Amino acid sequence: MPKSISAARRTLLAGLLTATSLVLALSGCATYDVTTPADARADAPAADVRAKDTADAAAEDGKAPRGTAGDAVDCRKAKCVALTFDAGPSEHTNRLLDILKKEKVHATFFMLGENHVVKRPAEVKRIDAEGHEPANHTWSHQILTDIPATSAKREMSRLQDAVRKITGKTPRLMRPPQGRTDETVSEISKDLGLAQVLWSVTAKDYQTNDSALITKRVLEQTERDGIILLHDIYRGTVPAVPGILKELKKRGYTIVTVSQLLSPAKPEPGMVYRP
């Protein structure tokens, strides 16, 4: 296990992530590493902390570019929440990007390959160009714990290759479909350089197109260091975003990408990040 993560801050029992997780090891006990954003920041190596503080100071002084909005935000001090969107891009994504641009907010997009990335490369380019974080939600949304390891690896690697071909960058984050992971998925993720990201807030927008209800559900669940899960493929979701952002800002939240939420820690391949 990585020395930078304290043993007291890990949960190693399989089945923690969902009530329906299966015991996949013959021994009856599979293990993998889990940590929270706050613990990841606290356990960041001293060198990463110093580098973060130096970069933030330079950005605040105007001596260095910030890059994407929020680069100089320190979630060790600020009241941060990460905004994420799954399963796109779709016909709604450009409208969403217009809203995020207007509100000066950046998000993490966990994208699907089949019928999405391959059919909408312009949206993928725009996500990257406008400072959002492209991330992996597998090729075809198969449940990774239900398929052979070779198939699971292909589900992840195909999306990696597709995004790299379009943007020139390789995603560092992956969200397993339905949040279902295990020791095998974690090992494959580690081999592919992917950290796994779960969530603490869900509007269950796959069940409703009622934008007011989606907004209500998000606001009721959001707490500091949370990770909000929405989908940019459903027609009720994007119209809810302006109201969500307005109220979160009113409540004092700084809205960031997942990597910004973890900083000064860097996403660790194979690790499961769960608020």
XYZ file of C-alpha atoms in Angstrom:
275
model
C 0.000 0.000 0.000
C 1.217 3.550 -0.689
C 3.129 5.011 2.211
C 1.483 8.408 1.669
C -1.916 7.072 2.775
C -2.244 6.385 6.504
C -3.578 2.968 7.455
C -6.129 4.535 9.769
C -7.641 6.394 6.867
C -8.285 3.404 4.649
C -11.177 1.074 4.329
C -10.229 -2.240 2.840
C -13.351 -4.370 2.882
C -14.955 -5.333 -0.416
C -18.614 -4.533 -0.631
C -18.228 -1.162 1.124
C -19.115 0.837 -1.967
C -22.536 -0.610 -2.762
C -24.949 -2.850 -0.968
C -25.016 -5.136 -3.962
C -21.253 -5.657 -4.296
C -20.285 -9.287 -4.744
C -17.507 -11.214 -3.017
C -15.299 -12.080 -5.945
C -12.212 -13.615 -4.423
C -12.168 -17.364 -3.775
C -11.047 -16.672 -0.257
C -14.251 -14.739 0.326
C -12.437 -11.489 1.096
C -11.271 -9.111 -1.612
C -9.592 -5.841 -0.660
C -8.846 -2.489 -2.234
C -7.894 1.003 -1.048
C -10.501 3.672 -0.290
C -9.974 7.236 0.936
C -11.858 10.519 1.146
C -10.878 13.792 -0.542
C -10.132 15.361 2.840
C -7.923 12.462 3.910
C -6.158 12.469 0.547
C -5.288 16.139 1.012
C -4.140 15.546 4.591
C -1.923 12.665 3.507
C -0.392 14.461 0.512
C 3.415 14.245 0.436
C 5.120 17.337 1.772
C 6.679 18.050 -1.628
C 3.226 18.162 -3.246
C 1.943 20.489 -0.528
C 4.861 22.869 -1.026
C 4.418 22.816 -4.791
C 0.697 23.534 -4.427
C 1.274 26.424 -2.054
C 3.953 27.940 -4.308
C 1.743 27.652 -7.397
C -1.238 29.178 -5.585
C 0.802 32.096 -4.329
C 2.171 32.776 -7.806
C -1.302 32.662 -9.318
C -2.729 34.980 -6.669
C 0.110 37.456 -7.271
C -0.497 37.390 -11.000
C 2.965 35.994 -11.652
C 1.746 32.737 -13.114
C -1.273 31.707 -15.134
C -4.061 29.984 -13.274
C -4.904 27.696 -16.180
C -8.430 26.534 -15.414
C -10.599 28.437 -12.989
C -10.056 27.320 -9.442
C -6.411 26.280 -9.862
C -5.521 28.613 -7.012
C -8.407 27.419 -4.830
C -7.189 25.624 -1.727
C -9.866 23.144 -0.663
C -7.999 22.656 2.600
C -9.381 26.099 3.440
C -12.243 26.762 1.014
C -15.663 25.131 1.256
C -15.364 23.033 -1.906
C -17.641 20.663 -3.757
C -16.833 18.836 -6.991
C -19.304 18.880 -9.877
C -19.325 15.835 -12.164
C -21.346 14.695 -15.168
C -21.634 11.099 -16.356
C -22.400 9.251 -19.576
C -22.002 12.013 -22.172
C -21.305 13.858 -24.251
C -24.775 14.224 -25.714
C -26.952 16.686 -27.584
C -27.310 18.604 -24.292
C -23.591 19.008 -23.587
C -22.961 22.201 -25.543
C -25.775 23.944 -23.674
C -24.268 22.745 -20.409
C -20.854 24.031 -21.415
C -22.370 27.415 -22.231
C -23.842 27.565 -18.716
C -20.594 26.535 -17.033
C -18.664 29.097 -19.055
C -21.081 31.865 -18.101
C -20.887 30.891 -14.434
C -17.079 30.461 -14.562
C -17.345 26.938 -13.176
C -15.398 23.852 -14.171
C -16.540 20.258 -13.905
C -15.311 16.720 -14.412
C -16.912 14.795 -17.279
C -16.926 11.005 -16.938
C -17.542 10.116 -20.564
C -18.718 7.002 -22.387
C -17.059 5.902 -25.625
C -19.687 4.039 -27.587
C -22.366 6.346 -29.033
C -20.880 9.331 -27.200
C -17.171 10.213 -27.448
C -16.811 8.647 -30.879
C -19.911 10.419 -32.192
C -19.260 13.793 -30.576
C -15.528 14.541 -30.787
C -16.226 18.281 -31.067
C -17.836 18.285 -27.629
C -14.929 16.305 -26.205
C -12.509 18.862 -27.615
C -14.552 21.694 -26.179
C -14.707 20.079 -22.730
C -10.928 19.922 -22.687
C -10.322 23.305 -24.327
C -12.531 25.153 -21.841
C -10.679 23.813 -18.824
C -12.952 20.988 -17.739
C -11.609 17.597 -16.746
C -12.154 14.728 -19.221
C -12.536 11.415 -17.394
C -13.380 7.767 -18.025
C -16.790 6.111 -17.544
C -15.867 3.074 -19.666
C -16.593 2.315 -23.285
C -20.114 0.891 -23.111
C -21.186 1.129 -19.447
C -20.804 -2.554 -18.670
C -20.713 -3.415 -14.962
C -17.010 -4.050 -14.467
C -17.455 -6.494 -11.593
C -19.725 -8.688 -13.735
C -17.402 -9.256 -16.684
C -14.017 -10.979 -17.141
C -10.922 -8.976 -16.236
C -9.807 -8.824 -19.869
C -13.158 -7.325 -20.860
C -13.076 -4.846 -17.983
C -9.622 -3.682 -19.017
C -10.787 -3.222 -22.587
C -13.804 -1.215 -21.400
C -11.465 1.236 -19.707
C -8.562 1.257 -22.152
C -10.730 1.874 -25.234
C -12.084 5.050 -23.680
C -8.580 6.128 -22.691
C -7.397 5.694 -26.262
C -10.383 7.523 -27.740
C -10.014 10.579 -25.515
C -6.268 10.697 -26.061
C -6.785 10.576 -29.819
C -9.172 13.541 -29.680
C -7.526 15.740 -27.045
C -3.938 14.532 -26.840
C -4.482 13.894 -23.130
C -5.110 10.679 -21.239
C -7.740 10.687 -18.467
C -6.489 10.066 -14.938
C -9.900 9.464 -13.359
C -12.465 6.703 -13.864
C -15.964 6.213 -12.481
C -17.081 2.569 -12.511
C -20.659 2.142 -13.776
C -23.094 2.026 -10.843
C -20.104 2.627 -8.568
C -19.366 -1.076 -8.537
C -15.735 -1.931 -8.067
C -13.596 -4.636 -6.475
C -9.998 -5.729 -6.105
C -9.710 -6.788 -9.755
C -11.124 -3.512 -11.077
C -8.796 -1.602 -8.768
C -5.759 -3.520 -10.041
C -6.738 -2.885 -13.669
C -7.307 0.789 -12.894
C -3.870 0.990 -11.317
C -2.276 -0.598 -14.389
C -4.011 1.942 -16.637
C -3.078 4.923 -14.456
C -6.667 5.554 -13.347
C -7.971 6.603 -9.956
C -11.582 5.656 -9.223
C -14.087 8.320 -8.205
C -17.448 7.700 -6.545
C -19.902 10.308 -5.255
C -21.847 11.584 -2.251
C -24.661 13.448 -4.015
C -27.020 12.011 -6.605
C -30.177 13.586 -7.996
C -31.203 10.279 -9.573
C -31.829 12.327 -12.690
C -32.174 9.098 -14.650
C -35.552 8.716 -12.928
C -37.018 12.144 -13.618
C -36.968 15.082 -16.028
C -38.302 17.424 -13.323
C -35.563 20.075 -13.115
C -36.950 21.505 -9.871
C -36.810 18.075 -8.232
C -33.265 17.519 -9.496
C -32.233 20.861 -8.007
C -33.910 20.062 -4.688
C -32.232 16.679 -4.393
C -28.761 18.092 -5.085
C -29.096 20.953 -2.629
C -30.451 18.704 0.128
C -27.462 16.364 -0.067
C -24.539 18.688 -0.738
C -21.955 19.120 1.997
C -18.356 20.287 2.044
C -15.922 18.015 0.152
C -18.812 16.289 -1.582
C -18.881 15.007 -5.140
C -22.072 15.719 -7.080
C -23.187 13.176 -9.681
C -25.362 14.393 -12.553
C -25.826 13.226 -16.152
C -25.602 15.469 -19.203
C -27.645 12.982 -21.238
C -31.068 13.628 -19.680
C -33.199 16.581 -20.744
C -34.185 17.626 -17.229
C -30.641 17.882 -15.896
C -29.018 20.739 -17.786
C -31.902 23.175 -17.111
C -31.387 22.489 -13.399
C -27.716 23.458 -13.419
C -28.055 27.294 -13.279
C -30.233 27.112 -10.172
C -27.939 24.563 -8.535
C -24.872 26.709 -9.139
C -26.567 29.898 -7.970
C -27.675 28.371 -4.682
C -24.382 26.573 -4.026
C -22.483 29.825 -4.514
C -24.971 31.596 -2.228
C -24.223 28.975 0.429
C -20.521 29.690 0.156
C -19.401 26.721 -1.894
C -16.489 26.840 -4.314
C -17.253 24.521 -7.216
C -14.259 22.594 -8.526
C -13.171 19.578 -10.545
C -12.356 16.312 -8.802
C -8.609 16.820 -9.186
C -8.896 20.293 -7.690
C -10.868 18.850 -4.776
C -8.052 16.382 -4.076
C -5.197 18.890 -4.469
C -2.451 19.094 -3.255
C -2.752 15.339 -3.429
C -2.585 13.843 -6.895
C -5.046 11.163 -8.036
C -3.471 7.842 -7.159
C -4.013 5.057 -9.722
C -6.121 2.248 -8.329
C -7.309 4.222 -5.317
C -11.054 4.635 -4.756
C -12.005 8.198 -3.771
C -15.294 8.355 -1.925
C -16.540 11.334 0.154
